[in-house]
CSV table of C-alpha atoms in Angstrom, one decimal:
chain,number,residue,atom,x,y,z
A,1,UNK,CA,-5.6,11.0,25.5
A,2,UNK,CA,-7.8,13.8,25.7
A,3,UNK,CA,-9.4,15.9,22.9
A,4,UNK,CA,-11.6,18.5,22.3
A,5,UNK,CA,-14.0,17.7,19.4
A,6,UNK,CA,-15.2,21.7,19.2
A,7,UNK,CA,-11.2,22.3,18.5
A,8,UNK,CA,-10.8,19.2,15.4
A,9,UNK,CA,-11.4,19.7,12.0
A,10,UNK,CA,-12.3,16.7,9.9
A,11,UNK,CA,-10.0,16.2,6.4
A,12,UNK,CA,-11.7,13.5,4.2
A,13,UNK,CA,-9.4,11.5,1.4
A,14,UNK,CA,-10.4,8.9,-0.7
A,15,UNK,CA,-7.3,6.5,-1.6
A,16,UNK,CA,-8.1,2.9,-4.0
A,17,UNK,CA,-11.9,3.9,-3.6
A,18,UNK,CA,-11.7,3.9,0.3
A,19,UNK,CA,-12.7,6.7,2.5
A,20,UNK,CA,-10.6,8.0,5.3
A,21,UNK,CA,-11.3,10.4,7.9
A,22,UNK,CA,-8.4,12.2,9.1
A,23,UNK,CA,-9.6,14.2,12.1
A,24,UNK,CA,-6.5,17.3,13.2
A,25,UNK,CA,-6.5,19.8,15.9
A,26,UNK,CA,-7.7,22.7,14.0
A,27,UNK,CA,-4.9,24.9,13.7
A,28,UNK,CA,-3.0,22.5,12.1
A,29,UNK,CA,-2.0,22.4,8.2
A,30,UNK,CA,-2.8,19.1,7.1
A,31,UNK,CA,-1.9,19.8,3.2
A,32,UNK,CA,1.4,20.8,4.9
A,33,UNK,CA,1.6,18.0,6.8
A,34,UNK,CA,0.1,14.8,4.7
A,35,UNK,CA,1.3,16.6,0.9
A,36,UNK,CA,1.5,13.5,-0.9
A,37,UNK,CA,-2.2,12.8,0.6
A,38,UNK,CA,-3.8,16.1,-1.5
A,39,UNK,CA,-4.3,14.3,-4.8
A,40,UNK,CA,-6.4,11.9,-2.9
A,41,UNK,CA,-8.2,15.1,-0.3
A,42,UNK,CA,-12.3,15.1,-1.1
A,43,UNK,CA,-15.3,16.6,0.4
A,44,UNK,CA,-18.2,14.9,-0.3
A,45,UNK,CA,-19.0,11.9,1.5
A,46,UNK,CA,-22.5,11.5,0.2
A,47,UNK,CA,-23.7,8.2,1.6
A,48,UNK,CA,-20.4,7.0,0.8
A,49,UNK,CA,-19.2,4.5,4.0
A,50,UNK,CA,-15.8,5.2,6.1
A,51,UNK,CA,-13.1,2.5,5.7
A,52,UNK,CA,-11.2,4.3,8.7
A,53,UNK,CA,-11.9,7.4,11.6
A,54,UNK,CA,-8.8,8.4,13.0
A,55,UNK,CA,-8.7,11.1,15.7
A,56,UNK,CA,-5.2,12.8,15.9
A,57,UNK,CA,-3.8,14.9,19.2
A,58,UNK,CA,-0.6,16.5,20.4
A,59,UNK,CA,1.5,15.0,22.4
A,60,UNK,CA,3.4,17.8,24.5
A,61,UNK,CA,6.8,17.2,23.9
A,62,UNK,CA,9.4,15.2,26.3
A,63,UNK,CA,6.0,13.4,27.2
A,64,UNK,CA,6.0,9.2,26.6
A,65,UNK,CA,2.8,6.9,26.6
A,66,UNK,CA,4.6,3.7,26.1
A,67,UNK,CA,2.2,0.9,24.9
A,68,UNK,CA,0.7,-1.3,27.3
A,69,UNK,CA,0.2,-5.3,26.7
A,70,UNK,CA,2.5,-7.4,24.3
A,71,UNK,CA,5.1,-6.6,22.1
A,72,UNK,CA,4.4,-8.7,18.8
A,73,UNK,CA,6.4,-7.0,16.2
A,74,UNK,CA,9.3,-4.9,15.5
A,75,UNK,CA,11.0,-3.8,12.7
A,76,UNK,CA,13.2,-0.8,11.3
A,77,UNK,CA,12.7,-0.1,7.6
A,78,UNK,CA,12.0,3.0,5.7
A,79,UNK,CA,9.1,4.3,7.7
A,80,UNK,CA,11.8,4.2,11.4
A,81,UNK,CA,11.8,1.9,14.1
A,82,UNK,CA,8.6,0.5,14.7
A,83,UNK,CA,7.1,-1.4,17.7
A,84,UNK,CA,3.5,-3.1,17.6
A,85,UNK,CA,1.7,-4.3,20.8
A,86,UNK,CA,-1.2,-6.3,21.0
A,87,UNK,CA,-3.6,-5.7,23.8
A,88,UNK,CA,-7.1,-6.4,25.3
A,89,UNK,CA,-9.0,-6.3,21.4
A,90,UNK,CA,-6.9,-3.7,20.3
A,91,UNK,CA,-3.8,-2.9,18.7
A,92,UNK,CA,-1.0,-0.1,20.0
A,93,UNK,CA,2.0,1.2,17.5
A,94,UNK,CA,5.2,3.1,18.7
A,95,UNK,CA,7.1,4.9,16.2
A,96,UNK,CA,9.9,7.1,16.1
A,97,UNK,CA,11.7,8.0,12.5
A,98,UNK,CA,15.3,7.1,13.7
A,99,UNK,CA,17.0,5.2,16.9
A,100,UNK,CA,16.7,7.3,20.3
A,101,UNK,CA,14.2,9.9,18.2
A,102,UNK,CA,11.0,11.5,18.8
A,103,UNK,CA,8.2,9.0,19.2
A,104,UNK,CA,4.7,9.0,18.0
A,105,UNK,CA,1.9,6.3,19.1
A,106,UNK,CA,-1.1,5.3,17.4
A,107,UNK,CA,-4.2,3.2,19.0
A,108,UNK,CA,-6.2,0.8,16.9
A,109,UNK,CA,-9.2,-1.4,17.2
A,110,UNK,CA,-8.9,-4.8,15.8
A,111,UNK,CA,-9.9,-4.3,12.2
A,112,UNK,CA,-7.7,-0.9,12.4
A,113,UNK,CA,-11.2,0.8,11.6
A,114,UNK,CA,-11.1,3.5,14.5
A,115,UNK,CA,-7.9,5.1,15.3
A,116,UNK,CA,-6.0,7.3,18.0
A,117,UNK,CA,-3.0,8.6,17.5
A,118,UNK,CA,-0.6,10.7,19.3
A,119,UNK,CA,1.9,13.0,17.9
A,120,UNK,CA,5.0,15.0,19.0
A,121,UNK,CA,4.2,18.0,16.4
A,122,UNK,CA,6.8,19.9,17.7
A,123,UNK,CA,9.6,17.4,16.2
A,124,UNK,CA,10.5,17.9,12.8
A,125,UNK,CA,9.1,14.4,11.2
A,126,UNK,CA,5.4,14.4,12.5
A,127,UNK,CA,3.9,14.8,9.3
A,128,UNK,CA,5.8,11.8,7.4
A,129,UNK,CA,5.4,10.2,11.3
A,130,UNK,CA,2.2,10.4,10.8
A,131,UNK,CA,1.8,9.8,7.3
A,132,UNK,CA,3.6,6.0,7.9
A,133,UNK,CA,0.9,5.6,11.3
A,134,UNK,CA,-1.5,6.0,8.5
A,135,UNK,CA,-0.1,4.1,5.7
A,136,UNK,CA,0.1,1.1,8.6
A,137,UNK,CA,-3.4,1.4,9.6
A,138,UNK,CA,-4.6,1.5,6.0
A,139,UNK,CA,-3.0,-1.5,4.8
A,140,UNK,CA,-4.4,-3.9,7.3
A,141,UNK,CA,-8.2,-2.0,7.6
A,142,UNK,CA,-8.5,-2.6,3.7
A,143,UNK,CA,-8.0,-6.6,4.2
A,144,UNK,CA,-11.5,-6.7,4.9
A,145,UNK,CA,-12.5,-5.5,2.0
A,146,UNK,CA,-11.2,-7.7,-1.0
A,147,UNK,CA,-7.7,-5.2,-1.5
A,148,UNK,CA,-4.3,-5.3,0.0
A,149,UNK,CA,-1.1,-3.2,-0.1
A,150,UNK,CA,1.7,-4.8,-1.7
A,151,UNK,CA,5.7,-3.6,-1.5
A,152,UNK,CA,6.0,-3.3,-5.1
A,153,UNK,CA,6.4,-0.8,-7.9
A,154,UNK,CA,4.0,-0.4,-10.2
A,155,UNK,CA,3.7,1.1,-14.1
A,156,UNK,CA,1.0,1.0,-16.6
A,157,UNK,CA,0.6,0.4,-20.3
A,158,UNK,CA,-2.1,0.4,-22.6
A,159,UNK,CA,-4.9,0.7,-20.0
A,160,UNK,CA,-3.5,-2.2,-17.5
A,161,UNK,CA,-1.1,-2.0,-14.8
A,162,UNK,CA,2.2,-4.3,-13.9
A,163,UNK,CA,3.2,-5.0,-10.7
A,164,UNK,CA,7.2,-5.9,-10.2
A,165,UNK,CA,7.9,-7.3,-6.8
A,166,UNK,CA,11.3,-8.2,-5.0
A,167,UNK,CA,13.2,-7.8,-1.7
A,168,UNK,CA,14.5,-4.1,-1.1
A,169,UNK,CA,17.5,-3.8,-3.7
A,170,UNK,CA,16.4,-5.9,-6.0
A,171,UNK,CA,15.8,-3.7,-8.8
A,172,UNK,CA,12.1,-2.7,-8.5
A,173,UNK,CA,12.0,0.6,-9.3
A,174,UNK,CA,14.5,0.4,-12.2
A,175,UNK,CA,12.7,-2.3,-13.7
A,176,UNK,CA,9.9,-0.3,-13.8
A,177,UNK,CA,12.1,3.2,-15.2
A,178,UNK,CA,13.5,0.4,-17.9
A,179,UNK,CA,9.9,0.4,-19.3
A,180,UNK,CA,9.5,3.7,-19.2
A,181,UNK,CA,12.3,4.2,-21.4
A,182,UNK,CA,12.0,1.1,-23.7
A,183,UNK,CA,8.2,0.5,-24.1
A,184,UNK,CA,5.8,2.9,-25.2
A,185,UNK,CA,3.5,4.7,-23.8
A,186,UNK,CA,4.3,2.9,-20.6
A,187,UNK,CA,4.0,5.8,-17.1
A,188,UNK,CA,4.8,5.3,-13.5
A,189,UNK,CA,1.3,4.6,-11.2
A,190,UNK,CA,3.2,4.3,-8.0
A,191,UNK,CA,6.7,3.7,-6.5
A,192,UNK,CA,6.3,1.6,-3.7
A,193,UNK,CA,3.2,0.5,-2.1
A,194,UNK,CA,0.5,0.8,-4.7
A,195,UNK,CA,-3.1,-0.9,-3.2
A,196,UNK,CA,-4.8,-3.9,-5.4
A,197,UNK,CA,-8.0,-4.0,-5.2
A,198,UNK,CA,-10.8,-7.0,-6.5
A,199,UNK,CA,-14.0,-5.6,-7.7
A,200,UNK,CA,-16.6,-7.2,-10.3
A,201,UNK,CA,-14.4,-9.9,-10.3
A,202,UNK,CA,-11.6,-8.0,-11.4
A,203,UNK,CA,-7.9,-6.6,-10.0
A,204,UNK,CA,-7.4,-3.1,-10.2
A,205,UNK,CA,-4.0,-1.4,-9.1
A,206,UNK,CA,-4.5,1.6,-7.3
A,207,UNK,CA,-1.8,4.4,-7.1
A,208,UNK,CA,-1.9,6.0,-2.9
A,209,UNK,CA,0.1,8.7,-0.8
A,210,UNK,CA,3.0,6.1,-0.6
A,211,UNK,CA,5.3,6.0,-3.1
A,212,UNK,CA,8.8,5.6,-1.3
A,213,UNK,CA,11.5,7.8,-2.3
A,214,UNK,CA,9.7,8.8,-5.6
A,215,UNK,CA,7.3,11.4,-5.8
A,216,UNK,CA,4.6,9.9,-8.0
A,217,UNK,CA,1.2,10.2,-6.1
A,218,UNK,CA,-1.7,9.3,-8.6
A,219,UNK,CA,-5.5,9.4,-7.7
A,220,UNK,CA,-6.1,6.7,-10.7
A,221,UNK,CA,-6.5,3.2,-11.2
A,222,UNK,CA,-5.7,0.4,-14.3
A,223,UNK,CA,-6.6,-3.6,-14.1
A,224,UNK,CA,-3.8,-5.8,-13.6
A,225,UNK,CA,-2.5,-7.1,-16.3
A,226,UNK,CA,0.3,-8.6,-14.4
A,227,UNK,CA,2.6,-9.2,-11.6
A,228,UNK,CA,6.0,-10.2,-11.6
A,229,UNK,CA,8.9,-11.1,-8.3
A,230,UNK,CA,12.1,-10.1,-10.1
A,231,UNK,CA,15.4,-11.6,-9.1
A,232,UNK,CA,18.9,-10.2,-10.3
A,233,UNK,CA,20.9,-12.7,-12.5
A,234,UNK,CA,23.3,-12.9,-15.2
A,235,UNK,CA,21.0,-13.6,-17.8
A,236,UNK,CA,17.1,-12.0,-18.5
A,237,UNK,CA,14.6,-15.4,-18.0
A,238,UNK,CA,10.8,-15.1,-17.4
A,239,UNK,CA,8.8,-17.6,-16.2
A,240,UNK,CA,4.8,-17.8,-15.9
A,241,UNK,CA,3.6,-19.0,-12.2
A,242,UNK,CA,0.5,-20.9,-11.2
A,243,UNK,CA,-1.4,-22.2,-8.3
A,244,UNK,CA,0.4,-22.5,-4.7
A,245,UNK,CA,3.3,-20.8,-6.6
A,246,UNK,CA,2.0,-18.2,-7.8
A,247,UNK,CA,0.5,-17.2,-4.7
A,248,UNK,CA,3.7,-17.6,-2.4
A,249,UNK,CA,5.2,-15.4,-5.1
A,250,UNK,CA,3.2,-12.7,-3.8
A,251,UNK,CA,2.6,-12.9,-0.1
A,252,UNK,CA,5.9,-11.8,0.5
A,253,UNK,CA,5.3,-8.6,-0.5
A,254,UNK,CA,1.7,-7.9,1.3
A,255,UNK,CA,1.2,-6.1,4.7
A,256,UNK,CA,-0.2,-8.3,7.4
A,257,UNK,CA,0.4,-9.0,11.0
A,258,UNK,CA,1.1,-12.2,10.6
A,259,UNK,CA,0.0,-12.7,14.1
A,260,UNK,CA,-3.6,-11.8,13.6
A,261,UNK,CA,-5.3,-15.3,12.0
A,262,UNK,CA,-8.5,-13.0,10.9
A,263,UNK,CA,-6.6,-10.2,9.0
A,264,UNK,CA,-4.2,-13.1,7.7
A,265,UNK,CA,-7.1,-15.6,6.2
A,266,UNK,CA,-8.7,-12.0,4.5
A,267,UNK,CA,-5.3,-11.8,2.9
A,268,UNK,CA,-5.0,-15.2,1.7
A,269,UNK,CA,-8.5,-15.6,0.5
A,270,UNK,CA,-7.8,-12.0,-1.6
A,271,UNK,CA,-4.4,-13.9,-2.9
A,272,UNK,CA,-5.9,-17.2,-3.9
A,273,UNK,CA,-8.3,-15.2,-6.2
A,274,UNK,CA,-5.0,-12.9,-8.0
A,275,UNK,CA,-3.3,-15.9,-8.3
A,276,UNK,CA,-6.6,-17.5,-10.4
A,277,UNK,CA,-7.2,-14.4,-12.4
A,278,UNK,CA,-4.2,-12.8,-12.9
A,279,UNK,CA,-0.8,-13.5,-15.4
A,280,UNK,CA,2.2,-14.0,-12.2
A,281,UNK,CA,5.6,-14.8,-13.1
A,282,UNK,CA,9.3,-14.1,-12.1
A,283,UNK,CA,11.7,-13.1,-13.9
A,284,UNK,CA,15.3,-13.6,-13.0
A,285,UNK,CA,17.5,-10.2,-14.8
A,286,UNK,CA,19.8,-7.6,-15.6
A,287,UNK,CA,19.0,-3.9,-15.1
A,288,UNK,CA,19.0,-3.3,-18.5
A,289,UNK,CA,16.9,-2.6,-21.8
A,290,UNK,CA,16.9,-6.5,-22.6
A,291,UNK,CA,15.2,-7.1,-19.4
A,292,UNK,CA,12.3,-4.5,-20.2
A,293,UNK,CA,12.0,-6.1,-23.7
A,294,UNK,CA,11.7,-9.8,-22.4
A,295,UNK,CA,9.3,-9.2,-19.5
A,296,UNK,CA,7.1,-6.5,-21.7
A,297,UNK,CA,6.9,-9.1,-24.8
A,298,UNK,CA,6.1,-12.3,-21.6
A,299,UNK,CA,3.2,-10.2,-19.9
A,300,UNK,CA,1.3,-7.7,-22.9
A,301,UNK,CA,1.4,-11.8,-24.9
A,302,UNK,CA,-0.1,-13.4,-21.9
A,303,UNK,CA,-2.6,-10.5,-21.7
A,304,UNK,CA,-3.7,-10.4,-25.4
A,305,UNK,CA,-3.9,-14.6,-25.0
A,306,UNK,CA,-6.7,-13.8,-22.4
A,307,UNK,CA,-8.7,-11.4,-23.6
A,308,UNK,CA,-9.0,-12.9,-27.4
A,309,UNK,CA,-10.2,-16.4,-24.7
A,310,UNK,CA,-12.3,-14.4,-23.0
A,311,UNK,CA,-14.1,-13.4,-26.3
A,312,UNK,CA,-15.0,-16.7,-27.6
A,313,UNK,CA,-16.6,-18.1,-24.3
């Protein structure tokens, strides 16, 4: 792939504290393009260090570049069908939105911190194409860095953010509208995939450009005051998690190629420390207001436990 750096134009973002550079051919509209990334769009980078350079060029249409090296992984979910090859110290992503569609490639070095990608811009889904490339790279570049992306949907209330977890069609997202509705002051942070992030010792849930099917893209961040794998049932039940089970409670739900022993230990080591520091649980429900009620009441009790301990040491 060849590209003319007199012809790019550089588009910083900073998403969970992170800075990316997002580098187009410069006739191209990136707000029109990434629009759930303008909440996150900034323009100075001060001495501020770049989580990830990616360098983005057309790729005519009808053209292929199929991946060299070994297919590791492939999946269809919501982003299309994807394809991940490993080879020679770096990583190689096929994507194409639907079966037999248009598809875009992206080149990655082994910490995803430099990037390549190729895209069919004539073909109706390049930006969200593009967009999901991102999304990819992002989630395992920030696994150095004490922060991971987890499938989950998050809220917040009274200054800390909750976390509810689950296999697609569990309920996530109307857990999270059944708080919204039945305990105050409680507003959506992110849909989907917010990021977490450890700092000072502390989680922090970040909202990012990817928020599913819901529209809720929020530059802002809240500590975690807890996360919770839900589970439907016949009857509402919460239970607190600790230790090994706490944390296999949440790896479910993180981004990792599990193939990759460095970017997997990064994940575990950031997993062992949330499932120290912060209140996990399941709770086994109903979609209803009862549900809200009994895993508000489990978590804001836990978190007021905690903070009146913390005073007295």
């Amino acid at each position: 792939m060849t590209i003319d750096l007199m012809k790019t134009r550089t588009h910083r973002f900073r998403i969970a504290g992170f800075r990316l550079d997002i580098n187009l051919p410069g006739d191209w509209d990136a707000d029109a393009m990434l629009p759930s990334f303008r909440p996150f769009r900034f323009d100075d980078c001060g001495t501020e260090g770049c989580l990830l350079d990616c360098m983005v060029a057309p790729l005519p249409a009808g053209q292929t570049a199929e991946p060299t090296g070994k297919l590791i992984e492939e999946s269809d979910d919501e982003m299309g069908h994807t394809r991940l090859y490993a080879d020679a110290g770096a990583y190689l992503v096929a994507l194409s939105s639907q079966p037999g569609g248009t598809t875009h490639f992206m080149q990655a070095d082994k910490d995803f911190s430099h990037l390549r990608i190729s895209l069919c811009k004539s073909g109706t889904d390049a930006g969200p194409c593009l967009s999901s490339l991102l999304r990819i790279a992002y989630s395992q570049a920030i696994l150095s860095h004490d922060a991971l992306a987890i499938h989950a949907s998050a809220v917040y209330h009274d200054r800390r953010a909750y976390l509810f977890l689950g296999k697609s069609g569990t309920g996530k997202s109307t857990h999270s509208s059944l708080w919204m509705k039945h305990v105050s002051g409680t507003g959506l942070l992110n849909d989907d995939n917010p990021t977490v992030r450890i700092m000072g010792e502390k989680a922090y849930a970040w909202g990012t450009p990817w928020s599913g099917k819901t529209p809720c893209y929020k530059d802002c961040f809240y500590p975690v005051g807890g996360m919770v794998r839900l589970s439907q049932a016949a009857e509402n039940r919460f239970r607190r998690l600790e230790g090994t089970e706490a944390f296999a409670a949440l790896l479910p739900g993180c981004a990792v190629i599990r193939q990759d022993a460095a970017l997997c230990d990064r994940l575990y080591d950031t997993l062992v420390r949330l499932a120290e520091d912060v209140p996990v649980g399941t709770l086994a429900c109903r979609p209803d207001r009862e549900a809200a009620l009994v895993c508000s009441q489990a978590l804001l009790g836990m978190t007021t436990s905690e903070t009146n301990q913390s005073q007295f040491q």
